[in-house]
Coordinates of C-alpha atoms in Angstrom, one line a residue:
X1240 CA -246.9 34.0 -95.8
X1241 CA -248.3 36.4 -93.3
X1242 CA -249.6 34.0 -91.1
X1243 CA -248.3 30.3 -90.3
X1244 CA -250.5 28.0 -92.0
X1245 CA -251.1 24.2 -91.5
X1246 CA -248.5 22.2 -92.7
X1247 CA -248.9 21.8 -96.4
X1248 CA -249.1 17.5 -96.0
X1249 CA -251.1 17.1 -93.3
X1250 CA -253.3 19.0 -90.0
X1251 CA -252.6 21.2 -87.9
X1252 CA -248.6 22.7 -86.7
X1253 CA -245.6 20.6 -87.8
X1254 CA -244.3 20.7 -84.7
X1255 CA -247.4 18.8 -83.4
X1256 CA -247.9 14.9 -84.0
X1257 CA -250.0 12.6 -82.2
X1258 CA -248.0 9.8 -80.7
X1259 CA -249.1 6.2 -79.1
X1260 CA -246.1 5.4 -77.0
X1261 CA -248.0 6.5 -73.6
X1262 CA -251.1 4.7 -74.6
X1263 CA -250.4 0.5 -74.4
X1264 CA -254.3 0.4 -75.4
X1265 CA -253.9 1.8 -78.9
X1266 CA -251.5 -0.8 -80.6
X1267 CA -253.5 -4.4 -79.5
X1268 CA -256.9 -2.5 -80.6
X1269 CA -255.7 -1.5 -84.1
X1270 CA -254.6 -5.0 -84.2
X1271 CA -257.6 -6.3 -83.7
X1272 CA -259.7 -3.6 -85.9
X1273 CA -257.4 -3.3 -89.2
X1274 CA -254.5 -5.7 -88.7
X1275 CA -252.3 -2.5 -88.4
X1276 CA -249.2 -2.6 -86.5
X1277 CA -248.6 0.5 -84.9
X1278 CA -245.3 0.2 -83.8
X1279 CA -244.3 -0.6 -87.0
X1280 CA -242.1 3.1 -87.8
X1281 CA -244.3 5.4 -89.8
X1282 CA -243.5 6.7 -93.4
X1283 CA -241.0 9.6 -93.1
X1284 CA -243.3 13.3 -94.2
X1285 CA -243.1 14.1 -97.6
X1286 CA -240.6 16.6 -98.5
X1287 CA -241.9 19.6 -100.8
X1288 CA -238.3 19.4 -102.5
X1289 CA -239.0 15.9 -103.9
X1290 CA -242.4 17.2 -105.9
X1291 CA -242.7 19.2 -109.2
X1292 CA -244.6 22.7 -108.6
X1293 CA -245.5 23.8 -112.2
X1294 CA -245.0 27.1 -112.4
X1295 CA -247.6 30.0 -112.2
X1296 CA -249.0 31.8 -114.5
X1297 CA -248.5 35.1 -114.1
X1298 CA -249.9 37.0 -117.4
X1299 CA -249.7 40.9 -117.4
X1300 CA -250.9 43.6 -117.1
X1301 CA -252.8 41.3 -114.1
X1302 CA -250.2 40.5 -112.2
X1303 CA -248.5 44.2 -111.9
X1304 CA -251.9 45.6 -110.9
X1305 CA -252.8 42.9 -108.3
X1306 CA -248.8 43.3 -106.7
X1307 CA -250.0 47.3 -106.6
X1308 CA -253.3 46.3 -105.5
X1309 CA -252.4 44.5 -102.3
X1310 CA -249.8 42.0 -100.8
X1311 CA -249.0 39.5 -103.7
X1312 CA -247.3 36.3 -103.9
X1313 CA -246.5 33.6 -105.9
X1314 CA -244.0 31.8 -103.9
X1315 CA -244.1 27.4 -104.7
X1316 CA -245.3 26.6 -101.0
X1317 CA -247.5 29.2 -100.8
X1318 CA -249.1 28.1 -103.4
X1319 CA -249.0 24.8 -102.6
X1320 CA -251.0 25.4 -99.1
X1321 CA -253.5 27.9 -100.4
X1322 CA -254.5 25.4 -103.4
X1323 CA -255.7 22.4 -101.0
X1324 CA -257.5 21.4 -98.0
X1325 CA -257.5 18.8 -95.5
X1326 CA -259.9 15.9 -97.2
X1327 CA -258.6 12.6 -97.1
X1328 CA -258.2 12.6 -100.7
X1329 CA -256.3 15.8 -101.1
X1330 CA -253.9 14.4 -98.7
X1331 CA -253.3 11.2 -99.7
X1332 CA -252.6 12.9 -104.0
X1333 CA -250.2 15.5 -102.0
X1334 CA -248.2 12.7 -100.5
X1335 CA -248.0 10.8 -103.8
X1336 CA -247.0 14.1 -105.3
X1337 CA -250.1 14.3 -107.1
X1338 CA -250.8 18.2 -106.8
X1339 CA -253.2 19.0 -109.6
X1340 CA -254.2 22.3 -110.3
X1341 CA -252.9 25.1 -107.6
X1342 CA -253.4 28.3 -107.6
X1343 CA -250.9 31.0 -109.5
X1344 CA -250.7 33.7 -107.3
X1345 CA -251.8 34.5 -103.4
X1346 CA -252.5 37.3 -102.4
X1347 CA -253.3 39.3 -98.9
X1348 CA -255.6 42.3 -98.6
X1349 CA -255.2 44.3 -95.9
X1350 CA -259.1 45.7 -95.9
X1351 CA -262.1 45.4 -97.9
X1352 CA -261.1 48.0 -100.6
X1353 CA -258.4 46.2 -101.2
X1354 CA -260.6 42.9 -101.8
X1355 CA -262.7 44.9 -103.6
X1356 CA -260.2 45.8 -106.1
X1357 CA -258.9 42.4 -106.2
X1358 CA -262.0 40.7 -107.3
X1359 CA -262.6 43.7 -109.6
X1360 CA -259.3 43.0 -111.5
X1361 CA -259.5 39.4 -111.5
X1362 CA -263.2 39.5 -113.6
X1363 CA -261.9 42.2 -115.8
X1364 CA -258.8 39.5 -116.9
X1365 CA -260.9 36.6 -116.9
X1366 CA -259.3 35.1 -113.9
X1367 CA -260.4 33.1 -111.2
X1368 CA -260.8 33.7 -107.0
X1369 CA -261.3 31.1 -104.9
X1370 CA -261.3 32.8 -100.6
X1371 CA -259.0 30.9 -98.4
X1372 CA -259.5 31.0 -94.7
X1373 CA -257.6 28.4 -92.7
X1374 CA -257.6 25.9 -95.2
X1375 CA -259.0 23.5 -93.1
X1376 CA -261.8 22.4 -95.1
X1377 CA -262.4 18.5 -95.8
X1378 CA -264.8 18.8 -98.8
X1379 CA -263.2 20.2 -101.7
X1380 CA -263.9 23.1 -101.7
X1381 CA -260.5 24.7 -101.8
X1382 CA -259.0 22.7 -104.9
X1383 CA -258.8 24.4 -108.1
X1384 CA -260.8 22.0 -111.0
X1385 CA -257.7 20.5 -112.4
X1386 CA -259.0 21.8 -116.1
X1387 CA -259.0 25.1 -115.7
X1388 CA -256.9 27.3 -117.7
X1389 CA -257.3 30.7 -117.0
X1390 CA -255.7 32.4 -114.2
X1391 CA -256.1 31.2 -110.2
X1392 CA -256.1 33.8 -107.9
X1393 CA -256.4 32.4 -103.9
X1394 CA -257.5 35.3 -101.3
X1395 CA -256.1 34.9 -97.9
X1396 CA -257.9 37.5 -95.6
X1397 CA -255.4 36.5 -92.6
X1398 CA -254.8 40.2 -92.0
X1399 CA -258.3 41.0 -92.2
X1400 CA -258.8 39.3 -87.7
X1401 CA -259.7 42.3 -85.8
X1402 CA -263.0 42.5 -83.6
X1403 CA -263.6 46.2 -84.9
X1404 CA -266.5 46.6 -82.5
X1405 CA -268.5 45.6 -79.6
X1406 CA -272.5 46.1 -78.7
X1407 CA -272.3 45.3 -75.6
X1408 CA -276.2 46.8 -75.1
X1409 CA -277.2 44.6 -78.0
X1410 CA -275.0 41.7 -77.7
X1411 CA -273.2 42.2 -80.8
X1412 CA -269.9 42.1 -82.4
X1413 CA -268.6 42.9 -85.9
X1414 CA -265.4 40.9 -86.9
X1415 CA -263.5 40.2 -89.9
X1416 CA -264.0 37.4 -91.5
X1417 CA -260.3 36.8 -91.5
X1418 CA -260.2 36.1 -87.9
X1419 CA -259.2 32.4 -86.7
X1420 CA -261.4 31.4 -83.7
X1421 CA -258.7 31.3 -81.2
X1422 CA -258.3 35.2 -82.7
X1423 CA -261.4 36.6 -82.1
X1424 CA -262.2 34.5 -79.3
X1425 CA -258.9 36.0 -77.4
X1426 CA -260.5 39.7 -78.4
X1427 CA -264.0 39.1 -77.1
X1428 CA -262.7 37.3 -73.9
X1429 CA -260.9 40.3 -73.2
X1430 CA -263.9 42.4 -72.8
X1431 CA -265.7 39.8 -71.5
X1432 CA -267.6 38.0 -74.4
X1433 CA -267.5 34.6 -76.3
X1434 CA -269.0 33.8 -79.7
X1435 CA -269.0 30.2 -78.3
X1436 CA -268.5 28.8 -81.6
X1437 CA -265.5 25.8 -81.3
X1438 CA -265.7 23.2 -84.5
X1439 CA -263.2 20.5 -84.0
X1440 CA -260.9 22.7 -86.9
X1441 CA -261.5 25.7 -84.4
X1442 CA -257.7 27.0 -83.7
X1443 CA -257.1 26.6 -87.9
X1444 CA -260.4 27.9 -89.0
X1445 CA -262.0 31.4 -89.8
X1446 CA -265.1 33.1 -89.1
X1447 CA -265.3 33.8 -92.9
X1448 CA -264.4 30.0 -93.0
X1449 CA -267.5 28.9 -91.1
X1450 CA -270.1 31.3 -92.6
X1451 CA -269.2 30.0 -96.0
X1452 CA -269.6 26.1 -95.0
X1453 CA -272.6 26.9 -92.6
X1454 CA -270.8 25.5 -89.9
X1455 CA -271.2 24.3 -86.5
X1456 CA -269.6 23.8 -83.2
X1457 CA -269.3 21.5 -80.5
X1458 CA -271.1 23.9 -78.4
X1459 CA -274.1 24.8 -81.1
X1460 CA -276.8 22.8 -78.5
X1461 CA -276.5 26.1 -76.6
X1462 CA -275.2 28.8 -78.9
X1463 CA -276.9 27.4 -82.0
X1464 CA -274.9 26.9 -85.7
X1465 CA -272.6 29.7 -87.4
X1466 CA -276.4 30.5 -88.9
X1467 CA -278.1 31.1 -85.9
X1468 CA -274.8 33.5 -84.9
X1469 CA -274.5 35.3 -87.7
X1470 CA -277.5 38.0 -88.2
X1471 CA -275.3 39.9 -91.0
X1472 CA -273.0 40.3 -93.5
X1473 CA -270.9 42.6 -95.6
X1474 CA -269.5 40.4 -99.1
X1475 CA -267.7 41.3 -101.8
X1476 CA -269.4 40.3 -104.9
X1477 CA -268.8 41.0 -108.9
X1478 CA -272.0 43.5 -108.5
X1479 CA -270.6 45.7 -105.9
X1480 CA -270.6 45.3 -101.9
X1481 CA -274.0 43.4 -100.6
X1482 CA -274.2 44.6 -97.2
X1483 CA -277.1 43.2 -94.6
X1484 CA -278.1 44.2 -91.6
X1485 CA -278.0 42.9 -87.9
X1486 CA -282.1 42.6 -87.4
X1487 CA -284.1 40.8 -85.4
X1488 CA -286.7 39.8 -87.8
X1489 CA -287.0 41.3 -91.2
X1490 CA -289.8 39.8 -94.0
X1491 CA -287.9 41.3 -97.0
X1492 CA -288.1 38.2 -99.5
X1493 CA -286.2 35.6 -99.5
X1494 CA -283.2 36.2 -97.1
X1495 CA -279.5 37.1 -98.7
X1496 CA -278.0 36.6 -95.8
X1497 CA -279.1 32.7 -95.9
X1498 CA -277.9 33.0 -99.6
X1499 CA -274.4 33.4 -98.6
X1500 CA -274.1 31.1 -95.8
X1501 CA -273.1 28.0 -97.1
X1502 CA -272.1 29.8 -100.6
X1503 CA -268.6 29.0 -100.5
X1504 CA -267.4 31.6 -102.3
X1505 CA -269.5 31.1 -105.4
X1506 CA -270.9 34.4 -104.7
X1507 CA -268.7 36.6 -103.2
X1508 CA -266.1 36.8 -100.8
X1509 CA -267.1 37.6 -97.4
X1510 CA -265.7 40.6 -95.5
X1511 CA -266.9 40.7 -92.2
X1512 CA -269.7 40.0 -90.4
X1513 CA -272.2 40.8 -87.1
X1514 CA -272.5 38.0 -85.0
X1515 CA -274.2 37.4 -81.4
X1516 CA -271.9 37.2 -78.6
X1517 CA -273.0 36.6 -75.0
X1518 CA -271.0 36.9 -71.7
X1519 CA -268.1 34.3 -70.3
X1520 CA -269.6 32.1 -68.1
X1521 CA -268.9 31.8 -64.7
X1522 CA -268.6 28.1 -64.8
X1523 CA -268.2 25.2 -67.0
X1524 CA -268.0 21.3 -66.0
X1525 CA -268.5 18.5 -68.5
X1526 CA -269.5 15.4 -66.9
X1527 CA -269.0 11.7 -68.0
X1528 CA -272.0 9.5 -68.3
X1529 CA -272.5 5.5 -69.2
X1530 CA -275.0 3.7 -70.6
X1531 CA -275.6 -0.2 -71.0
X1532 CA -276.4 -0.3 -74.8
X1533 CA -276.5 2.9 -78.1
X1534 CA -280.2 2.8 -77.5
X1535 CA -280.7 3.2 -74.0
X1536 CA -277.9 6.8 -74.3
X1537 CA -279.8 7.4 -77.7
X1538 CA -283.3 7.7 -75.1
X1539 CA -281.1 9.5 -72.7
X1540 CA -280.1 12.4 -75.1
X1541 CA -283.1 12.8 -76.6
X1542 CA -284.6 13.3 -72.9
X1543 CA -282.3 15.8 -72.1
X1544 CA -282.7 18.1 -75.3
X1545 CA -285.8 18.4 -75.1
X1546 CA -286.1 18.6 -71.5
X1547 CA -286.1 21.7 -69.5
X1548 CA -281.9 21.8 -69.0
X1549 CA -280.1 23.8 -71.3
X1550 CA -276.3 22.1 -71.3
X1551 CA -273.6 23.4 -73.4
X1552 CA -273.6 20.3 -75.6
X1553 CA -274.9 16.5 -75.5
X1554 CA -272.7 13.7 -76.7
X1555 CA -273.0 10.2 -77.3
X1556 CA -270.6 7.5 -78.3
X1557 CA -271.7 4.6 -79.7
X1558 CA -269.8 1.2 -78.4
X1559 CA -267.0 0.9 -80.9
X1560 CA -265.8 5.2 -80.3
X1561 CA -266.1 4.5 -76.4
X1562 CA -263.7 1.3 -76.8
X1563 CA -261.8 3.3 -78.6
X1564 CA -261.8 6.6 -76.6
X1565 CA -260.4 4.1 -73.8
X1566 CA -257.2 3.0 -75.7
X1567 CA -256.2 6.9 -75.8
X1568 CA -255.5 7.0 -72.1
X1569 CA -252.0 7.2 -70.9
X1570 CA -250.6 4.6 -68.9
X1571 CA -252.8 1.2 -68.5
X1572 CA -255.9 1.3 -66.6
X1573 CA -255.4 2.1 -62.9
X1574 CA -257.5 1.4 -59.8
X1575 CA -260.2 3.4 -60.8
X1576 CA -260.5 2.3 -64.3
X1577 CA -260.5 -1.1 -62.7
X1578 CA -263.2 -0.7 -60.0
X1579 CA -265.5 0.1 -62.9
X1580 CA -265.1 -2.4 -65.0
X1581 CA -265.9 -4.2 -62.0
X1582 CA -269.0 -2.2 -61.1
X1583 CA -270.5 -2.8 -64.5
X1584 CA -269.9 -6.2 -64.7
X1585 CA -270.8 -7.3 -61.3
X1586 CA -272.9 -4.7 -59.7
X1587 CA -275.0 -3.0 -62.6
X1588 CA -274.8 -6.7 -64.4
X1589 CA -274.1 -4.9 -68.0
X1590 CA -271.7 -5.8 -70.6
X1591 CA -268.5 -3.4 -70.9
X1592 CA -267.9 -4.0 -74.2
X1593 CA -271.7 -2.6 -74.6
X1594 CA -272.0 0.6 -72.7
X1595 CA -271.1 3.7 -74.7
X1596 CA -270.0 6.8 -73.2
X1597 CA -271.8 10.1 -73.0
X1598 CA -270.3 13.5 -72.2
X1599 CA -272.6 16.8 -70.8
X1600 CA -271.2 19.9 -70.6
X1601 CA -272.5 22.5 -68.2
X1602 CA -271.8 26.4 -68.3
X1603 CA -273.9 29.4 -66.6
X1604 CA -274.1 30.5 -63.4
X1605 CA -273.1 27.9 -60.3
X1606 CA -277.2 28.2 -59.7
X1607 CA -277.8 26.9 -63.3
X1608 CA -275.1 24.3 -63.6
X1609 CA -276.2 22.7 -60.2
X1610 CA -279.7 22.7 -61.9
X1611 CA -279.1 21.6 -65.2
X1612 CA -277.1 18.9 -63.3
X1613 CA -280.2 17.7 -61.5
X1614 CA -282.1 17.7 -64.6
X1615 CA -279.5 15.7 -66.7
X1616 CA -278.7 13.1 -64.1
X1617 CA -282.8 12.0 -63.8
X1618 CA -282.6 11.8 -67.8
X1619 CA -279.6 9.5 -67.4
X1620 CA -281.3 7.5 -64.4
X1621 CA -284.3 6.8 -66.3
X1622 CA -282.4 5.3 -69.7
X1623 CA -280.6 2.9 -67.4
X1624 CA -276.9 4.9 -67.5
X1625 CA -275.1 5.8 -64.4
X1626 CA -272.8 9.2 -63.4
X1627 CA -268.6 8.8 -64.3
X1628 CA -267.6 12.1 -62.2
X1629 CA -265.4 14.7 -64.6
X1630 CA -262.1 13.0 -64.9
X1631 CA -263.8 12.1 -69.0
X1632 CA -265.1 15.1 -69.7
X1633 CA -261.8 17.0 -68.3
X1634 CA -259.7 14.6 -70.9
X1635 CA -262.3 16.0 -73.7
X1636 CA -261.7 19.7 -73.1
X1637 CA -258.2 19.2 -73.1
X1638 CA -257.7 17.2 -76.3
X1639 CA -261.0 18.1 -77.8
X1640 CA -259.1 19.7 -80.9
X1641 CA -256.2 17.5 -81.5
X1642 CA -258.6 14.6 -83.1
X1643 CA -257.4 15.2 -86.4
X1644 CA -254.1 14.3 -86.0
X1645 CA -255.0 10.8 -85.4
X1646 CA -256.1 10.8 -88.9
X1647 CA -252.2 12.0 -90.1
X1648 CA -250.9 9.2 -87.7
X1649 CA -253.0 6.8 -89.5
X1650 CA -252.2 7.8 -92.7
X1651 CA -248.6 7.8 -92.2
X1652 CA -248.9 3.7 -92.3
X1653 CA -251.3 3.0 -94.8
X1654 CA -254.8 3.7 -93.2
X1655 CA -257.6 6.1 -95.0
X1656 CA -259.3 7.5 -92.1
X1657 CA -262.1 9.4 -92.4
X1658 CA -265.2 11.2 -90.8
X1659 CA -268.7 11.5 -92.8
X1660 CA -271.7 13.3 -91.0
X1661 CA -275.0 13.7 -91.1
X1662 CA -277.9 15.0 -89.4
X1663 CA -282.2 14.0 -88.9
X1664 CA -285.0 13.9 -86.8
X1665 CA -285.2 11.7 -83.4
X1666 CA -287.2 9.3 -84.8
X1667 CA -285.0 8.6 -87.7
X1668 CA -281.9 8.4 -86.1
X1669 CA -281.9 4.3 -84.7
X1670 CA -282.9 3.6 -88.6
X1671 CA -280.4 5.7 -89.8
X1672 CA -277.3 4.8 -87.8
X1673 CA -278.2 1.1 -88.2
X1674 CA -278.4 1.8 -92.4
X1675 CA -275.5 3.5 -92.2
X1676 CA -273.7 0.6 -90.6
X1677 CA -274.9 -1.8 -92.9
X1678 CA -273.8 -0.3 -95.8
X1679 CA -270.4 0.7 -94.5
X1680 CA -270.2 -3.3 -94.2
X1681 CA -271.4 -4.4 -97.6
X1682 CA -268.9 -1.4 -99.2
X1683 CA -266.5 -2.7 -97.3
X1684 CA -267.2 -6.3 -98.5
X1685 CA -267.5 -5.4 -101.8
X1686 CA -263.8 -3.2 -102.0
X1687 CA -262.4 -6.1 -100.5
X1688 CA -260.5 -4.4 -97.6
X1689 CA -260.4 -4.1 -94.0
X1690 CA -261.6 -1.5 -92.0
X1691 CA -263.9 0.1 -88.8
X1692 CA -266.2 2.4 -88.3
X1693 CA -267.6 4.1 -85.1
X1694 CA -269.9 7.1 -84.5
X1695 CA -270.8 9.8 -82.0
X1696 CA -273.9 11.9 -81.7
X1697 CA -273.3 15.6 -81.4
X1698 CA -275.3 19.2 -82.2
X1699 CA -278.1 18.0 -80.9
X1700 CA -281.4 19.9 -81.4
X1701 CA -285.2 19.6 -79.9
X1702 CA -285.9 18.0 -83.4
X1703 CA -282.7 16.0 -83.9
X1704 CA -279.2 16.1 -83.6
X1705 CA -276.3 14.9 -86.0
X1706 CA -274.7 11.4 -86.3
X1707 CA -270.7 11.7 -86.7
X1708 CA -269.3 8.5 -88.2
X1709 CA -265.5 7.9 -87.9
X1710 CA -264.1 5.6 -90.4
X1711 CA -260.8 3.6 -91.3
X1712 CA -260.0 1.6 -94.6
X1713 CA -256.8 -0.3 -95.1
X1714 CA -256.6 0.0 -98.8
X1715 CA -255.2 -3.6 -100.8
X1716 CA -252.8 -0.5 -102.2
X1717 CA -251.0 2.5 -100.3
X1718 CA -252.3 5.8 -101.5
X1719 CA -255.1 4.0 -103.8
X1720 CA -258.5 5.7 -103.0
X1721 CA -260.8 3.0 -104.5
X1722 CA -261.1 0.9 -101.5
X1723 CA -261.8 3.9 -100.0
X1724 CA -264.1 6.1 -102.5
X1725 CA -266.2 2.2 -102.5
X1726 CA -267.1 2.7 -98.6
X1727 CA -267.2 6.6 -98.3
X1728 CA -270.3 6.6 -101.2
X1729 CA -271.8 3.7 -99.5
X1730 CA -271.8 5.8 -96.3
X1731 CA -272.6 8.9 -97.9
X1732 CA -275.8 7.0 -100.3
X1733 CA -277.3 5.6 -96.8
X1734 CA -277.8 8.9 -95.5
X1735 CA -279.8 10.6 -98.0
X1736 CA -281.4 7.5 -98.8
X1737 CA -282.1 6.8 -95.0
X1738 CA -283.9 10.5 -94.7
X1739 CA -280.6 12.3 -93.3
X1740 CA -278.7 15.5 -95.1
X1741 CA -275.6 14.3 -97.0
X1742 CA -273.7 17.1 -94.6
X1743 CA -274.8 18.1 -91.4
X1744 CA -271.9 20.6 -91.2
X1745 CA -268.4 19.9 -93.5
X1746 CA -270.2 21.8 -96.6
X1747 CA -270.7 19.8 -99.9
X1748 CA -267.7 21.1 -102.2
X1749 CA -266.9 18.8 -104.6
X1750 CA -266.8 15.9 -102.2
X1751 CA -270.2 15.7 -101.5
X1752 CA -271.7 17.6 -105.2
X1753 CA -273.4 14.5 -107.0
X1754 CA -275.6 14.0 -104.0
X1755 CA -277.2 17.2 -103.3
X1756 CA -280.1 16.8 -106.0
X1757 CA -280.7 14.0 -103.4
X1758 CA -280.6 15.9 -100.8
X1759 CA -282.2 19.2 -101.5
X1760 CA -284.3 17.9 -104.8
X1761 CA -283.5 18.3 -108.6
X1762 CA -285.9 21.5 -108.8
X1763 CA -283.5 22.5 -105.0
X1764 CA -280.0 21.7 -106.7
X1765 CA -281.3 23.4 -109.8
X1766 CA -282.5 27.2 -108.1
X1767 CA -278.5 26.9 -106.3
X1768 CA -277.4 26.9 -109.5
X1769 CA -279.5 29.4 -111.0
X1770 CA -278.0 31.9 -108.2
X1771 CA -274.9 31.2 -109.1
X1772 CA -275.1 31.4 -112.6
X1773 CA -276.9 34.4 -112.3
X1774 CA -274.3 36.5 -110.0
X1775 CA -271.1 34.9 -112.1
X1776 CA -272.2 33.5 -115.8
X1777 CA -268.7 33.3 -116.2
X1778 CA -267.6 31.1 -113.3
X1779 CA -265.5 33.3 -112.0
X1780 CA -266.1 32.6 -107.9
X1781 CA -264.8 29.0 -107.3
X1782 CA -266.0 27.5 -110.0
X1783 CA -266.9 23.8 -109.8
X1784 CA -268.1 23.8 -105.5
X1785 CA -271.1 22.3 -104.4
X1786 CA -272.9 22.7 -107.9
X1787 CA -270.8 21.8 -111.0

């Protein structure tokens, strides 16, 4: 492979784990939350000897004319990588050796003629491209259907990373779309610049990656969504290159460029693209926050968005996530931990098993940051919360990516954790994250397991912001999804059916597919599929995503 992917069974490097031993918080909490003893030694990883890798089909003259085409291989574990993502569900059939459908070659262009002609050859030998990024997806979206026969062809654009240019009159940049973040962000920085887009997949993710899934980063409060970064594209599609360009405005008809974000390779595969950029910024400082209660941080946030400070991102963590945030500190609580339990308790007369635990972040000039700072703490005054000083929000940056191997840890003794999202208006969201709750509850009570949720609030917006619910299930059977599929559709039926999107930024692939007539109307989910069928009647482009 040309570049070192994510471990084939789980996230992120296999030489990176997440481990409890330094955290005497975790174990008791678990305990008490799933009955899970975490001391109890984890299942040993799967090895890729002990699983049956069908062969590939390799039918000529295609095969010969891809291999002098560009960089082709059809090497098991290659295969094996390129033909899944990082959903819960992939992962769990992986590690029972459940592989499905994988792809039956890989291959590597080194530019866009060399994409070009792959997608050329593919449609005139009736085979089938599905782009590959980072493979970090969570929806589906990367998975072959296990029913098709014809030829799978996976393009990796990993050597496809370069930040070719820089406006810096303009503040543009144009970048492959095979570029991982920490990739182009390691360019730009260099000359001064940051996209400032950081999802929680950011260091195994492409910029291709996130304009397919419409994605968003921690950061978007300030730098907006991948869609409000992107101002165009160049895509590869079966009727020659579509090329748009980086405007302000245009009022051309309906936009093309929004017609391939979110597309997820249905139409095309994206090349590069023009995004804004804006300068490194001089400082950055995320400060902690508490509140007494959800609602009282729910009024703070809201207050700060649409206030006059313009922070880097607004979070909120709802009672359950802050508990559990706690157990992830090393060593047990010291002195300062201590005095404020005590200060809650005593002086501010709150409950701590209550109070939830918000995080600012703060970047611009020292001027602007001392500002915002002003501005933020009055907001968190007025909703009854209280300043924590930066010791959180330095814990935050420094583990803000390595979340998902929690999930793997979990996993490794019998727990299905997962994360569902969603995102609506201020005024819906006390409704909506007390729906959601319920019917996590009654799914749970109706599978018959044991499990948590929690939830944060994140990408937060004048008009809304997104709820982020973390979820665990102990299923009655390792590696059986029931328990699991039961809650994740109750969760995922109380969002549309409580006013919010069925994704606010993990794409719909084939996880989230039977509810987007829900969320976008039958006439909506039937104009998607129009576009589809109209620039790929054959279902050629990764057939089966987000419309079936």
């Amino acid at each position: 492979m040309s570049r070192e992917h994510m471990k084939w069974w789980g996230w992120g490097r296999a030489d990176t784990a997440f481990h409890h031993d330094d955290k005497p918080a975790l174990r008791p909490l678990l305990l008490d939350r799933l009955g899970v003893d975490i001391d109890i030694p984890a299942a040993a990883p799967p090895d890729v000897a002990d699983l049956h890798i069908a062969p590939p089909r390799r039918p000529e003259p295609l095969t010969s004319a891809l291999a002098a085409a560009t960089r082709l291989s059809d090497d098991p574990v290659e295969r094996l990588v390129h033909g899944t993502g990082k959903s819960l569900r992939e992962l769990v059939d992986l590690r029972a050796g459940r592989l499905g459908r994988l792809p039956d070659l890989v291959v590597h262009p080194g530019d866009e003629a060399e994409t070009a002609a792959v997608l050329r050859l593919a449609l005139d030998h009736d085979a089938v491209v599905i782009p590959f990024g980072g493979g970090s997806n969570i929806s589906g979206s990367l998975r072959p259907p296990d029913d098709e026969q014809r030829p799978v062809i996976s393009i990796d654009l990993d050597r496809m990373n370069r930040v070719t240019s820089i406006d810096t009159e303009s503040g543009l940049a144009v970048i492959e779309a095979g570029a991982l973040g920490p990739e182009l962000e390691e360019q730009l920085n260099a000359a001064g610049w940051t996209l400032g887009h950081f999802p929680d997949s950011f260091k195994h993710s492409t910029l291709g990656g996130w304009i397919a899934t419409r994605s968003s980063g921690m950061q978007s409060d300030t730098y907006g969504d991948i869609a409000a970064m992107v101002l165009a594209v160049r895509v590869v599609t079966p009727h020659g290159l579509l090329e748009t360009r980086p405007l302000p405005g245009t009022s051309t008809g309906p936009s093309v460029l929004q017609m391939i974000l979110g597309s997820e390779g249905r139409l095309g595969v994206i090349t590069e693209a023009t995004v804004r950029i804006r300068p490194l910024p001089q400082r950055r400082v995320v400060l902690g926050y508490l509140y007494p209660s959800w609602e009282a941080g729910l009024r703070a946030t809201a207050a700060i968005t649409r206030g006059e400070a313009r922070p880097a991102f607004v979070r909120l963590a709802d009672a359950e996530e802050t508990t559990f945030s706690l157990s992830l500190r090393t060593g047990g609580p010291g002195l300062a931990e201590k005095l404020l339990d005590g200060y809650v308790r005593k002086v501010r007369r709150q409950d701590p098993a209550q109070v939830c635990l918000g995080l600012v972040g703060f970047e611009g000039t020292p001027a602007a940051v001392r500002r915002d700072q002003r501005l933020v703490a009055s907001a968190v005054k007025a909703a009854g919360g209280f300043p924590i000083g930066a010791g959180a929000g330095a814990v935050y940056d420094r583990k803000k990516f390595d979340t998902p191997y929690i999930r793997d840890f979990l996993l490794s003794r019998g727990v299905h954790a997962d994360v569902s999202e969603t995102g609506a208006p201020w005024s819906r969201l006390p409704g909506l994250y007390a729906e959601v709750m319920t019917a996590f509850h009654a799914g749970l009570a109706a599978s018959g397991a044991r499990g948590s949720v929690m939830c944060h609030l994140s990408h937060t917006d004048p008009v809304g912001a997104c709820l982020y619910f973390t979820f665990a299930v102990v299923p009655a059977e390792d590696g059986d999804l029931h328990d699991y599929d039961v809650v994740k559709s109750a969760v995922q039926q109380a969002f549309v059916d409580g006013g919010g999107t069925l994704s606010h930024h993990h794409a719909v692939g084939t996880e989230h597919a039977r509810w987007l007539s829900e969320d976008v109307s039958p006439a909506g989910a039937g104009l998607i599929g129009a576009l589809f069928a109209g620039i790929d009647p054959a279902a050629q482009l990764n057939p089966g995503k987000i419309v079936p």
